[in-house]
Each structure stands twice: as structure tokens, then as C-alpha cells.
Amino acid sequence: MCAFVLVAEDDEKQAELIRRYLEREGHTVGVAHDGRTALEQVRLHDPDLLILDVMMPEIDGLGVTRVLRSAPPPGTPATGRDTGTLPILMLTARSTEDDLLLGLDLGADDYLTKPYSPRELMARVRTLLRRASGAAHRPPPDPEARVLRAGGLVVDELRHEVTVDGRRVECTPGEFELLSAMAAEPERVFTRPQLLDRIHGSSGYISARTVDVHVLNLRKKIEANPRAPRRLVTVFGVGYKLVAYRGPESGSGPASGPASEPGAGAGPGPGTRARGRAAKSAGETAGRRGA
């Protein structure tokens, strides 16, 4: 398939090499050498894919991704593609896993570390374009079938919204895809490779560690206590599952009313004993005065 691909790379030789390989495969190519220009080109030309270098002047690749994945200000007219769904392939010379996972956490779809093989780059381009094309031509689903529930967790796939016990939760694209997959089958145990396939397809290039990062971030958002998760739980030696759990109802504190009254069968409480001691002391004082 032919597509318009925007290459954001500050190294002119690298950008030219990528352009030539893309054009050999029949694609139209635009080039930007800094992050600010890349953002302008996305808004002007509505590319089908963005190949984005991390280390760029003006705005780096992480900053560009953050802007593209953020919601537009209220009242902003819609123009072209929703950049929240624009496929982003990130190129980076950073080799540490944390740096790579940060790009995915911000919403990049895939990454490739330098130095890389141009053939591998083209394979990833084909994978991302194929996935994007499949999503664009998918028939519109039944709205009711796309609202997924697991206890107090609700995933609305059409509106791209997540709520937990009525509270709105903001998720990155990767986090949302993971929750959607698990909410569609609550209580099912998913292995990391299975979840990775749901998020990034079967390209086979992304580390399973990516799933752990998404789970860690999601627990901070959907759990009352991320250190003791009740919804997104670990099944040791296997993977993760989403439990249909509802948060405690409001007002469900310690019992009050009849249970705290004398004769309720629980014995005198601390307040009853304190009142008894006060009454006894007052009686003893009055007795001494009368004597």
C-alpha cells in the first residue's frame, strides 16, 4: 500500500537514506529536521505515518509525541486525522530500557534503536501501515458492544474513556488497549506475550517488559492502593488478570446506631465505660460533700 510518510530526523544523511527506501516502496515522503517543524507538517499534511527521531532540536521526539497524543484545547476546530491515532515509529540512539519505554508510555506505537537495518525499518513501516489500514476499514461496531465492564471499571471503546467507580481516568493509548483487551474477558489470565500482541500486534520487536510498565502505571490510576491491587492482579508465573471488583460503598465505615447501644450484645464500648467512670467519680464527690 502507498502512503504519505513524514520523516522527522535532524541528521540530513539519515533522513535522506530513509526517504530513498520509503520511495522505493512507493510511498510519498515529507522530511522535517526539528520537532517544531514536524508538528507543523503533521497538522498541514495529515501523514499516514510519522517516523520520529528522539534527539532533535527545538522540540525533541518525546515532546512531539506528548503534543500529538494530548487532547486539543476545547473549541479547537477539527482538521484532518486525529493525531491521537497517528501511527508513530520512534527512532532513538538511547539504548536503556527506561528511555525506550518512556516513548511507548507517551503513546509511540513502536521504536527502533540506532544503528538499525533499513530493511528492518521498512518491515516495521509495513506492519504499522497495515494495522492502521485495517482499523480504518473496520465496520462500525454496535455501540453497546463496545462498552466493557469489569466490576466498577468501565471501558468505553468508542469514546476512548475509562471510569473507575464513576471516576474518570486518563490513559495513554497503550494503557487503553491493554485495559480493553482484559475488560473484554474479565477474570481471564493473560500472559505477557498475549497482552503485548494485543497492544503492538505480532511484529515481535517489542520487549514484554512493556506490559509490566503499562500495568504499573495503570495500577496507580485504577487502584486505591497500587501496592495491594484488587483489580489488576498478578498471577505469579503466568501473567495478569482483571478482576471484576467494586470499590467499597460510601458510608461503609464502622457500625453505628443500634449496635453501639447497650444491650446490643457487643458489651459496653469505650464511650459507655468512660461515662460510667465519670458518673462514679461524681457520686463519690457528692458523697464526700454530704459527709
PDB file of N, CA, C and O in Angstrom, residues 89-161:
ATOM      1  N   LEU A  89       6.431   5.783  14.720  1.00  0.00           N
ATOM      2  CA  LEU A  89       7.571   4.879  14.849  1.00  0.00           C
ATOM      3  C   LEU A  89       8.751   5.723  15.320  1.00  0.00           C
ATOM      4  O   LEU A  89       9.201   6.631  14.621  1.00  0.00           O
ATOM      5  N   MET A  90       9.242   5.440  16.504  1.00  0.00           N
ATOM      6  CA  MET A  90      10.273   6.271  17.121  1.00  0.00           C
ATOM      7  C   MET A  90      11.655   5.685  16.863  1.00  0.00           C
ATOM      8  O   MET A  90      11.879   4.481  17.020  1.00  0.00           O
ATOM      9  N   LEU A  91      12.587   6.552  16.464  1.00  0.00           N
ATOM     10  CA  LEU A  91      13.985   6.178  16.277  1.00  0.00           C
ATOM     11  C   LEU A  91      14.799   6.783  17.416  1.00  0.00           C
ATOM     12  O   LEU A  91      14.641   7.967  17.726  1.00  0.00           O
ATOM     13  N   THR A  92      15.649   5.983  18.047  1.00  0.00           N
ATOM     14  CA  THR A  92      16.393   6.510  19.184  1.00  0.00           C
ATOM     15  C   THR A  92      17.778   5.901  19.274  1.00  0.00           C
ATOM     16  O   THR A  92      17.975   4.720  18.977  1.00  0.00           O
ATOM     17  N   ALA A  93      18.743   6.739  19.674  1.00  0.00           N
ATOM     18  CA  ALA A  93      20.096   6.259  19.951  1.00  0.00           C
ATOM     19  C   ALA A  93      20.237   5.862  21.405  1.00  0.00           C
ATOM     20  O   ALA A  93      21.258   5.330  21.817  1.00  0.00           O
ATOM     21  N   ARG A  94      19.211   6.138  22.210  1.00  0.00           N
ATOM     22  CA  ARG A  94      19.235   5.771  23.618  1.00  0.00           C
ATOM     23  C   ARG A  94      18.989   4.267  23.742  1.00  0.00           C
ATOM     24  O   ARG A  94      17.988   3.759  23.252  1.00  0.00           O
ATOM     25  N   SER A  95      19.872   3.601  24.433  1.00  0.00           N
ATOM     26  CA  SER A  95      19.783   2.141  24.485  1.00  0.00           C
ATOM     27  C   SER A  95      19.192   1.619  25.788  1.00  0.00           C
ATOM     28  O   SER A  95      18.907   0.430  25.894  1.00  0.00           O
ATOM     29  N   THR A  96      19.007   2.489  26.806  1.00  0.00           N
ATOM     30  CA  THR A  96      18.475   1.997  28.069  1.00  0.00           C
ATOM     31  C   THR A  96      16.987   1.713  27.928  1.00  0.00           C
ATOM     32  O   THR A  96      16.261   2.422  27.231  1.00  0.00           O
ATOM     33  N   GLU A  97      16.531   0.681  28.611  1.00  0.00           N
ATOM     34  CA  GLU A  97      15.142   0.245  28.509  1.00  0.00           C
ATOM     35  C   GLU A  97      14.183   1.314  29.006  1.00  0.00           C
ATOM     36  O   GLU A  97      13.108   1.527  28.436  1.00  0.00           O
ATOM     37  N   ASP A  98      14.563   2.044  30.062  1.00  0.00           N
ATOM     38  CA  ASP A  98      13.675   3.065  30.607  1.00  0.00           C
ATOM     39  C   ASP A  98      13.393   4.153  29.583  1.00  0.00           C
ATOM     40  O   ASP A  98      12.260   4.645  29.476  1.00  0.00           O
ATOM     41  N   ASP A  99      14.417   4.562  28.826  1.00  0.00           N
ATOM     42  CA  ASP A  99      14.215   5.583  27.804  1.00  0.00           C
ATOM     43  C   ASP A  99      13.278   5.086  26.712  1.00  0.00           C
ATOM     44  O   ASP A  99      12.413   5.822  26.227  1.00  0.00           O
ATOM     45  N   LEU A 100      13.457   3.830  26.324  1.00  0.00           N
ATOM     46  CA  LEU A 100      12.612   3.268  25.271  1.00  0.00           C
ATOM     47  C   LEU A 100      11.171   3.158  25.728  1.00  0.00           C
ATOM     48  O   LEU A 100      10.227   3.483  24.996  1.00  0.00           O
ATOM     49  N   LEU A 101      10.983   2.692  26.959  1.00  0.00           N
ATOM     50  CA  LEU A 101       9.632   2.510  27.468  1.00  0.00           C
ATOM     51  C   LEU A 101       8.933   3.841  27.709  1.00  0.00           C
ATOM     52  O   LEU A 101       7.707   3.923  27.630  1.00  0.00           O
ATOM     53  N   LEU A 102       9.704   4.887  27.981  1.00  0.00           N
ATOM     54  CA  LEU A 102       9.095   6.200  28.151  1.00  0.00           C
ATOM     55  C   LEU A 102       8.407   6.640  26.875  1.00  0.00           C
ATOM     56  O   LEU A 102       7.298   7.180  26.904  1.00  0.00           O
ATOM     57  N   GLY A 103       9.059   6.396  25.732  1.00  0.00           N
ATOM     58  CA  GLY A 103       8.433   6.745  24.459  1.00  0.00           C
ATOM     59  C   GLY A 103       7.137   5.988  24.245  1.00  0.00           C
ATOM     60  O   GLY A 103       6.133   6.555  23.800  1.00  0.00           O
ATOM     61  N   LEU A 104       7.110   4.700  24.549  1.00  0.00           N
ATOM     62  CA  LEU A 104       5.885   3.914  24.417  1.00  0.00           C
ATOM     63  C   LEU A 104       4.819   4.409  25.377  1.00  0.00           C
ATOM     64  O   LEU A 104       3.634   4.449  25.053  1.00  0.00           O
ATOM     65  N   ASP A 105       5.241   4.773  26.581  1.00  0.00           N
ATOM     66  CA  ASP A 105       4.283   5.235  27.583  1.00  0.00           C
ATOM     67  C   ASP A 105       3.622   6.539  27.158  1.00  0.00           C
ATOM     68  O   ASP A 105       2.462   6.800  27.483  1.00  0.00           O
ATOM     69  N   LEU A 106       4.344   7.373  26.411  1.00  0.00           N
ATOM     70  CA  LEU A 106       3.778   8.620  25.915  1.00  0.00           C
ATOM     71  C   LEU A 106       2.829   8.396  24.746  1.00  0.00           C
ATOM     72  O   LEU A 106       2.058   9.281  24.408  1.00  0.00           O
ATOM     73  N   GLY A 107       2.907   7.211  24.119  1.00  0.00           N
ATOM     74  CA  GLY A 107       1.965   6.909  23.049  1.00  0.00           C
ATOM     75  C   GLY A 107       2.570   6.515  21.731  1.00  0.00           C
ATOM     76  O   GLY A 107       1.844   6.347  20.746  1.00  0.00           O
ATOM     77  N   ALA A 108       3.910   6.355  21.654  1.00  0.00           N
ATOM     78  CA  ALA A 108       4.511   5.856  20.411  1.00  0.00           C
ATOM     79  C   ALA A 108       4.058   4.417  20.176  1.00  0.00           C
ATOM     80  O   ALA A 108       3.819   3.669  21.121  1.00  0.00           O
ATOM     81  N   ASP A 109       3.934   4.039  18.910  1.00  0.00           N
ATOM     82  CA  ASP A 109       3.455   2.697  18.568  1.00  0.00           C
ATOM     83  C   ASP A 109       4.574   1.668  18.488  1.00  0.00           C
ATOM     84  O   ASP A 109       4.343   0.474  18.685  1.00  0.00           O
ATOM     85  N   ASP A 110       5.767   2.121  18.161  1.00  0.00           N
ATOM     86  CA  ASP A 110       6.890   1.201  18.018  1.00  0.00           C
ATOM     87  C   ASP A 110       8.165   2.017  18.132  1.00  0.00           C
ATOM     88  O   ASP A 110       8.155   3.260  18.024  1.00  0.00           O
ATOM     89  N   TYR A 111       9.297   1.350  18.362  1.00  0.00           N
ATOM     90  CA  TYR A 111      10.577   2.053  18.409  1.00  0.00           C
ATOM     91  C   TYR A 111      11.658   1.194  17.778  1.00  0.00           C
ATOM     92  O   TYR A 111      11.544  -0.035  17.708  1.00  0.00           O
ATOM     93  N   LEU A 112      12.706   1.864  17.333  1.00  0.00           N
ATOM     94  CA  LEU A 112      13.833   1.184  16.714  1.00  0.00           C
ATOM     95  C   LEU A 112      15.095   1.883  17.201  1.00  0.00           C
ATOM     96  O   LEU A 112      15.195   3.119  17.135  1.00  0.00           O
ATOM     97  N   THR A 113      16.066   1.121  17.712  1.00  0.00           N
ATOM     98  CA  THR A 113      17.288   1.719  18.240  1.00  0.00           C
ATOM     99  C   THR A 113      18.354   1.807  17.150  1.00  0.00           C
ATOM    100  O   THR A 113      18.468   0.930  16.295  1.00  0.00           O
ATOM    101  N   LYS A 114      19.115   2.880  17.196  1.00  0.00           N
ATOM    102  CA  LYS A 114      20.202   3.092  16.245  1.00  0.00           C
ATOM    103  C   LYS A 114      21.466   2.382  16.747  1.00  0.00           C
ATOM    104  O   LYS A 114      21.701   2.345  17.957  1.00  0.00           O
ATOM    105  N   PRO A 115      22.289   1.852  15.847  1.00  0.00           N
ATOM    106  CA  PRO A 115      22.087   1.741  14.394  1.00  0.00           C
ATOM    107  C   PRO A 115      21.088   0.635  14.060  1.00  0.00           C
ATOM    108  O   PRO A 115      20.979  -0.341  14.784  1.00  0.00           O
ATOM    109  N   TYR A 116      20.363   0.810  12.971  1.00  0.00           N
ATOM    110  CA  TYR A 116      19.349  -0.158  12.590  1.00  0.00           C
ATOM    111  C   TYR A 116      19.507  -0.525  11.120  1.00  0.00           C
ATOM    112  O   TYR A 116      20.150   0.178  10.339  1.00  0.00           O
ATOM    113  N   SER A 117      18.909  -1.629  10.751  1.00  0.00           N
ATOM    114  CA  SER A 117      18.912  -2.069   9.365  1.00  0.00           C
ATOM    115  C   SER A 117      17.759  -1.386   8.618  1.00  0.00           C
ATOM    116  O   SER A 117      16.619  -1.404   9.099  1.00  0.00           O
ATOM    117  N   PRO A 118      18.011  -0.771   7.468  1.00  0.00           N
ATOM    118  CA  PRO A 118      16.914  -0.177   6.691  1.00  0.00           C
ATOM    119  C   PRO A 118      15.825  -1.192   6.351  1.00  0.00           C
ATOM    120  O   PRO A 118      14.636  -0.848   6.299  1.00  0.00           O
ATOM    121  N   ARG A 119      16.208  -2.449   6.128  1.00  0.00           N
ATOM    122  CA  ARG A 119      15.209  -3.481   5.827  1.00  0.00           C
ATOM    123  C   ARG A 119      14.295  -3.709   7.023  1.00  0.00           C
ATOM    124  O   ARG A 119      13.081  -3.903   6.879  1.00  0.00           O
ATOM    125  N   GLU A 120      14.871  -3.691   8.241  1.00  0.00           N
ATOM    126  CA  GLU A 120      14.032  -3.843   9.436  1.00  0.00           C
ATOM    127  C   GLU A 120      13.113  -2.644   9.597  1.00  0.00           C
ATOM    128  O   GLU A 120      11.936  -2.782   9.955  1.00  0.00           O
ATOM    129  N   LEU A 121      13.627  -1.452   9.314  1.00  0.00           N
ATOM    130  CA  LEU A 121      12.801  -0.250   9.385  1.00  0.00           C
ATOM    131  C   LEU A 121      11.614  -0.363   8.437  1.00  0.00           C
ATOM    132  O   LEU A 121      10.470  -0.062   8.811  1.00  0.00           O
ATOM    133  N   MET A 122      11.852  -0.829   7.193  1.00  0.00           N
ATOM    134  CA  MET A 122      10.767  -0.959   6.230  1.00  0.00           C
ATOM    135  C   MET A 122       9.753  -2.020   6.671  1.00  0.00           C
ATOM    136  O   MET A 122       8.546  -1.867   6.453  1.00  0.00           O
ATOM    137  N   ALA A 123      10.232  -3.074   7.325  1.00  0.00           N
ATOM    138  CA  ALA A 123       9.316  -4.108   7.819  1.00  0.00           C
ATOM    139  C   ALA A 123       8.385  -3.526   8.881  1.00  0.00           C
ATOM    140  O   ALA A 123       7.182  -3.811   8.908  1.00  0.00           O
ATOM    141  N   ARG A 124       8.929  -2.703   9.730  1.00  0.00           N
ATOM    142  CA  ARG A 124       8.092  -2.100  10.778  1.00  0.00           C
ATOM    143  C   ARG A 124       7.118  -1.084  10.187  1.00  0.00           C
ATOM    144  O   ARG A 124       5.986  -0.959  10.657  1.00  0.00           O
ATOM    145  N   VAL A 125       7.565  -0.362   9.174  1.00  0.00           N
ATOM    146  CA  VAL A 125       6.674   0.577   8.487  1.00  0.00           C
ATOM    147  C   VAL A 125       5.491  -0.167   7.891  1.00  0.00           C
ATOM    148  O   VAL A 125       4.330   0.254   8.020  1.00  0.00           O
ATOM    149  N   ARG A 126       5.762  -1.284   7.227  1.00  0.00           N
ATOM    150  CA  ARG A 126       4.677  -2.068   6.632  1.00  0.00           C
ATOM    151  C   ARG A 126       3.709  -2.565   7.701  1.00  0.00           C
ATOM    152  O   ARG A 126       2.483  -2.548   7.497  1.00  0.00           O
ATOM    153  N   THR A 127       4.244  -3.007   8.833  1.00  0.00           N
ATOM    154  CA  THR A 127       3.383  -3.511   9.909  1.00  0.00           C
ATOM    155  C   THR A 127       2.463  -2.421  10.439  1.00  0.00           C
ATOM    156  O   THR A 127       1.257  -2.623  10.601  1.00  0.00           O
ATOM    157  N   LEU A 128       3.018  -1.236  10.706  1.00  0.00           N
ATOM    158  CA  LEU A 128       2.213  -0.141  11.256  1.00  0.00           C
ATOM    159  C   LEU A 128       1.168   0.340  10.258  1.00  0.00           C
ATOM    160  O   LEU A 128       0.024   0.617  10.634  1.00  0.00           O
ATOM    161  N   LEU A 129       1.539   0.444   8.988  1.00  0.00           N
ATOM    162  CA  LEU A 129       0.577   0.894   7.980  1.00  0.00           C
ATOM    163  C   LEU A 129      -0.530  -0.142   7.778  1.00  0.00           C
ATOM    164  O   LEU A 129      -1.701   0.224   7.584  1.00  0.00           O
ATOM    165  N   ARG A 130      -0.176  -1.420   7.832  1.00  0.00           N
ATOM    166  CA  ARG A 130      -1.187  -2.468   7.688  1.00  0.00           C
ATOM    167  C   ARG A 130      -2.183  -2.422   8.843  1.00  0.00           C
ATOM    168  O   ARG A 130      -3.399  -2.541   8.637  1.00  0.00           O
ATOM    169  N   ARG A 131      -1.680  -2.249  10.061  1.00  0.00           N
ATOM    170  CA  ARG A 131      -2.577  -2.165  11.215  1.00  0.00           C
ATOM    171  C   ARG A 131      -3.477  -0.947  11.134  1.00  0.00           C
ATOM    172  O   ARG A 131      -4.672  -1.010  11.419  1.00  0.00           O
ATOM    173  N   ALA A 132      -2.895   0.203  10.729  1.00  0.00           N
ATOM    174  CA  ALA A 132      -3.690   1.423  10.624  1.00  0.00           C
ATOM    175  C   ALA A 132      -4.748   1.300   9.548  1.00  0.00           C
ATOM    176  O   ALA A 132      -5.886   1.752   9.706  1.00  0.00           O
ATOM    177  N   SER A 133      -4.402   0.678   8.429  1.00  0.00           N
ATOM    178  CA  SER A 133      -5.362   0.492   7.341  1.00  0.00           C
ATOM    179  C   SER A 133      -6.496  -0.434   7.771  1.00  0.00           C
ATOM    180  O   SER A 133      -7.664  -0.197   7.464  1.00  0.00           O
ATOM    181  N   GLY A 134      -6.169  -1.496   8.501  1.00  0.00           N
ATOM    182  CA  GLY A 134      -7.199  -2.419   8.966  1.00  0.00           C
ATOM    183  C   GLY A 134      -8.172  -1.753   9.908  1.00  0.00           C
ATOM    184  O   GLY A 134      -9.386  -1.977   9.838  1.00  0.00           O
ATOM    185  N   ALA A 135      -7.657  -0.883  10.790  1.00  0.00           N
ATOM    186  CA  ALA A 135      -8.538  -0.187  11.730  1.00  0.00           C
ATOM    187  C   ALA A 135      -9.437   0.798  10.999  1.00  0.00           C
ATOM    188  O   ALA A 135     -10.607   0.972  11.339  1.00  0.00           O
ATOM    189  N   ALA A 136      -8.903   1.450   9.948  1.00  0.00           N
ATOM    190  CA  ALA A 136      -9.687   2.456   9.227  1.00  0.00           C
ATOM    191  C   ALA A 136     -10.835   1.827   8.449  1.00  0.00           C
ATOM    192  O   ALA A 136     -11.883   2.449   8.269  1.00  0.00           O
ATOM    193  N   HIS A 137     -10.665   0.585   7.968  1.00  0.00           N
ATOM    194  CA  HIS A 137     -11.693  -0.062   7.155  1.00  0.00           C
ATOM    195  C   HIS A 137     -12.568  -1.027   7.940  1.00  0.00           C
ATOM    196  O   HIS A 137     -13.404  -1.711   7.364  1.00  0.00           O
ATOM    197  N   ARG A 138     -12.380  -1.068   9.252  1.00  0.00           N
ATOM    198  CA  ARG A 138     -13.198  -1.954  10.068  1.00  0.00           C
ATOM    199  C   ARG A 138     -14.629  -1.420  10.119  1.00  0.00           C
ATOM    200  O   ARG A 138     -14.842  -0.223  10.295  1.00  0.00           O
ATOM    201  N   PRO A 139     -15.649  -2.247   9.969  1.00  0.00           N
ATOM    202  CA  PRO A 139     -17.029  -1.768  10.011  1.00  0.00           C
ATOM    203  C   PRO A 139     -17.374  -1.195  11.375  1.00  0.00           C
ATOM    204  O   PRO A 139     -16.855  -1.656  12.393  1.00  0.00           O
ATOM    205  N   PRO A 140     -18.241  -0.174  11.403  1.00  0.00           N
ATOM    206  CA  PRO A 140     -18.598   0.432  12.686  1.00  0.00           C
ATOM    207  C   PRO A 140     -19.274  -0.579  13.602  1.00  0.00           C
ATOM    208  O   PRO A 140     -20.188  -1.282  13.189  1.00  0.00           O
ATOM    209  N   PRO A 141     -18.828  -0.686  14.857  1.00  0.00           N
ATOM    210  CA  PRO A 141     -19.380  -1.687  15.764  1.00  0.00           C
ATOM    211  C   PRO A 141     -20.667  -1.216  16.421  1.00  0.00           C
ATOM    212  O   PRO A 141     -21.027  -0.052  16.376  1.00  0.00           O
ATOM    213  N   ASP A 142     -21.358  -2.163  17.020  1.00  0.00           N
ATOM    214  CA  ASP A 142     -22.532  -1.852  17.819  1.00  0.00           C
ATOM    215  C   ASP A 142     -22.077  -1.086  19.059  1.00  0.00           C
ATOM    216  O   ASP A 142     -21.256  -1.583  19.827  1.00  0.00           O
ATOM    217  N   PRO A 143     -22.592   0.152  19.290  1.00  0.00           N
ATOM    218  CA  PRO A 143     -22.126   0.941  20.432  1.00  0.00           C
ATOM    219  C   PRO A 143     -22.228   0.200  21.755  1.00  0.00           C
ATOM    220  O   PRO A 143     -21.348   0.290  22.597  1.00  0.00           O
ATOM    221  N   GLU A 144     -23.302  -0.554  21.951  1.00  0.00           N
ATOM    222  CA  GLU A 144     -23.466  -1.247  23.228  1.00  0.00           C
ATOM    223  C   GLU A 144     -22.413  -2.326  23.418  1.00  0.00           C
ATOM    224  O   GLU A 144     -22.022  -2.640  24.538  1.00  0.00           O
ATOM    225  N   ALA A 145     -21.950  -2.897  22.321  1.00  0.00           N
ATOM    226  CA  ALA A 145     -20.973  -3.981  22.424  1.00  0.00           C
ATOM    227  C   ALA A 145     -19.582  -3.469  22.745  1.00  0.00           C
ATOM    228  O   ALA A 145     -18.704  -4.239  23.087  1.00  0.00           O
ATOM    229  N   ARG A 146     -19.363  -2.162  22.658  1.00  0.00           N
ATOM    230  CA  ARG A 146     -18.038  -1.614  22.888  1.00  0.00           C
ATOM    231  C   ARG A 146     -17.914  -0.951  24.252  1.00  0.00           C
ATOM    232  O   ARG A 146     -16.938  -0.271  24.518  1.00  0.00           O
ATOM    233  N   VAL A 147     -18.900  -1.092  25.115  1.00  0.00           N
ATOM    234  CA  VAL A 147     -18.788  -0.619  26.493  1.00  0.00           C
ATOM    235  C   VAL A 147     -18.502  -1.845  27.352  1.00  0.00           C
ATOM    236  O   VAL A 147     -19.362  -2.692  27.555  1.00  0.00           O
ATOM    237  N   LEU A 148     -17.289  -1.958  27.817  1.00  0.00           N
ATOM    238  CA  LEU A 148     -16.824  -3.140  28.537  1.00  0.00           C
ATOM    239  C   LEU A 148     -16.811  -2.852  30.026  1.00  0.00           C
ATOM    240  O   LEU A 148     -16.394  -1.780  30.456  1.00  0.00           O
ATOM    241  N   ARG A 149     -17.268  -3.824  30.819  1.00  0.00           N
ATOM    242  CA  ARG A 149     -17.359  -3.629  32.266  1.00  0.00           C
ATOM    243  C   ARG A 149     -16.693  -4.780  32.997  1.00  0.00           C
ATOM    244  O   ARG A 149     -16.839  -5.938  32.615  1.00  0.00           O
ATOM    245  N   ALA A 150     -15.976  -4.433  34.052  1.00  0.00           N
ATOM    246  CA  ALA A 150     -15.381  -5.427  34.947  1.00  0.00           C
ATOM    247  C   ALA A 150     -15.527  -4.880  36.360  1.00  0.00           C
ATOM    248  O   ALA A 150     -14.695  -4.109  36.826  1.00  0.00           O
ATOM    249  N   GLY A 151     -16.635  -5.223  37.013  1.00  0.00           N
ATOM    250  CA  GLY A 151     -16.924  -4.650  38.318  1.00  0.00           C
ATOM    251  C   GLY A 151     -17.178  -3.160  38.191  1.00  0.00           C
ATOM    252  O   GLY A 151     -18.003  -2.720  37.386  1.00  0.00           O
ATOM    253  N   GLY A 152     -16.442  -2.352  38.942  1.00  0.00           N
ATOM    254  CA  GLY A 152     -16.608  -0.899  38.888  1.00  0.00           C
ATOM    255  C   GLY A 152     -15.787  -0.234  37.797  1.00  0.00           C
ATOM    256  O   GLY A 152     -15.812   0.992  37.661  1.00  0.00           O
ATOM    257  N   LEU A 153     -15.068  -1.020  37.008  1.00  0.00           N
ATOM    258  CA  LEU A 153     -14.266  -0.480  35.912  1.00  0.00           C
ATOM    259  C   LEU A 153     -15.065  -0.538  34.619  1.00  0.00           C
ATOM    260  O   LEU A 153     -15.594  -1.588  34.255  1.00  0.00           O
ATOM    261  N   VAL A 154     -15.158   0.589  33.907  1.00  0.00           N
ATOM    262  CA  VAL A 154     -15.895   0.669  32.646  1.00  0.00           C
ATOM    263  C   VAL A 154     -14.962   1.218  31.575  1.00  0.00           C
ATOM    264  O   VAL A 154     -14.342   2.270  31.757  1.00  0.00           O
ATOM    265  N   VAL A 155     -14.868   0.496  30.456  1.00  0.00           N
ATOM    266  CA  VAL A 155     -14.050   0.919  29.321  1.00  0.00           C
ATOM    267  C   VAL A 155     -14.986   1.173  28.143  1.00  0.00           C
ATOM    268  O   VAL A 155     -15.610   0.241  27.635  1.00  0.00           O
ATOM    269  N   ASP A 156     -15.098   2.433  27.731  1.00  0.00           N
ATOM    270  CA  ASP A 156     -15.923   2.809  26.576  1.00  0.00           C
ATOM    271  C   ASP A 156     -14.993   2.967  25.386  1.00  0.00           C
ATOM    272  O   ASP A 156     -14.291   3.975  25.259  1.00  0.00           O
ATOM    273  N   GLU A 157     -14.977   1.966  24.510  1.00  0.00           N
ATOM    274  CA  GLU A 157     -14.010   1.960  23.414  1.00  0.00           C
ATOM    275  C   GLU A 157     -14.324   3.004  22.352  1.00  0.00           C
ATOM    276  O   GLU A 157     -13.423   3.525  21.708  1.00  0.00           O
ATOM    277  N   LEU A 158     -15.608   3.315  22.141  1.00  0.00           N
ATOM    278  CA  LEU A 158     -15.955   4.305  21.125  1.00  0.00           C
ATOM    279  C   LEU A 158     -15.556   5.707  21.562  1.00  0.00           C
ATOM    280  O   LEU A 158     -15.074   6.499  20.766  1.00  0.00           O
ATOM    281  N   ARG A 159     -15.765   6.012  22.826  1.00  0.00           N
ATOM    282  CA  ARG A 159     -15.416   7.341  23.342  1.00  0.00           C
ATOM    283  C   ARG A 159     -13.985   7.403  23.880  1.00  0.00           C
ATOM    284  O   ARG A 159     -13.522   8.451  24.275  1.00  0.00           O
ATOM    285  N   HIS A 160     -13.320   6.250  23.907  1.00  0.00           N
ATOM    286  CA  HIS A 160     -11.947   6.152  24.429  1.00  0.00           C
ATOM    287  C   HIS A 160     -11.897   6.719  25.852  1.00  0.00           C
ATOM    288  O   HIS A 160     -11.057   7.567  26.187  1.00  0.00           O
ATOM    289  N   GLU A 161     -12.817   6.233  26.692  1.00  0.00           N
ATOM    290  CA  GLU A 161     -12.915   6.695  28.075  1.00  0.00           C
ATOM    291  C   GLU A 161     -12.859   5.521  29.037  1.00  0.00           C
ATOM    292  O   GLU A 161     -13.377   4.443  28.752  1.00  0.00           O
TER     293      GLU A 161
END
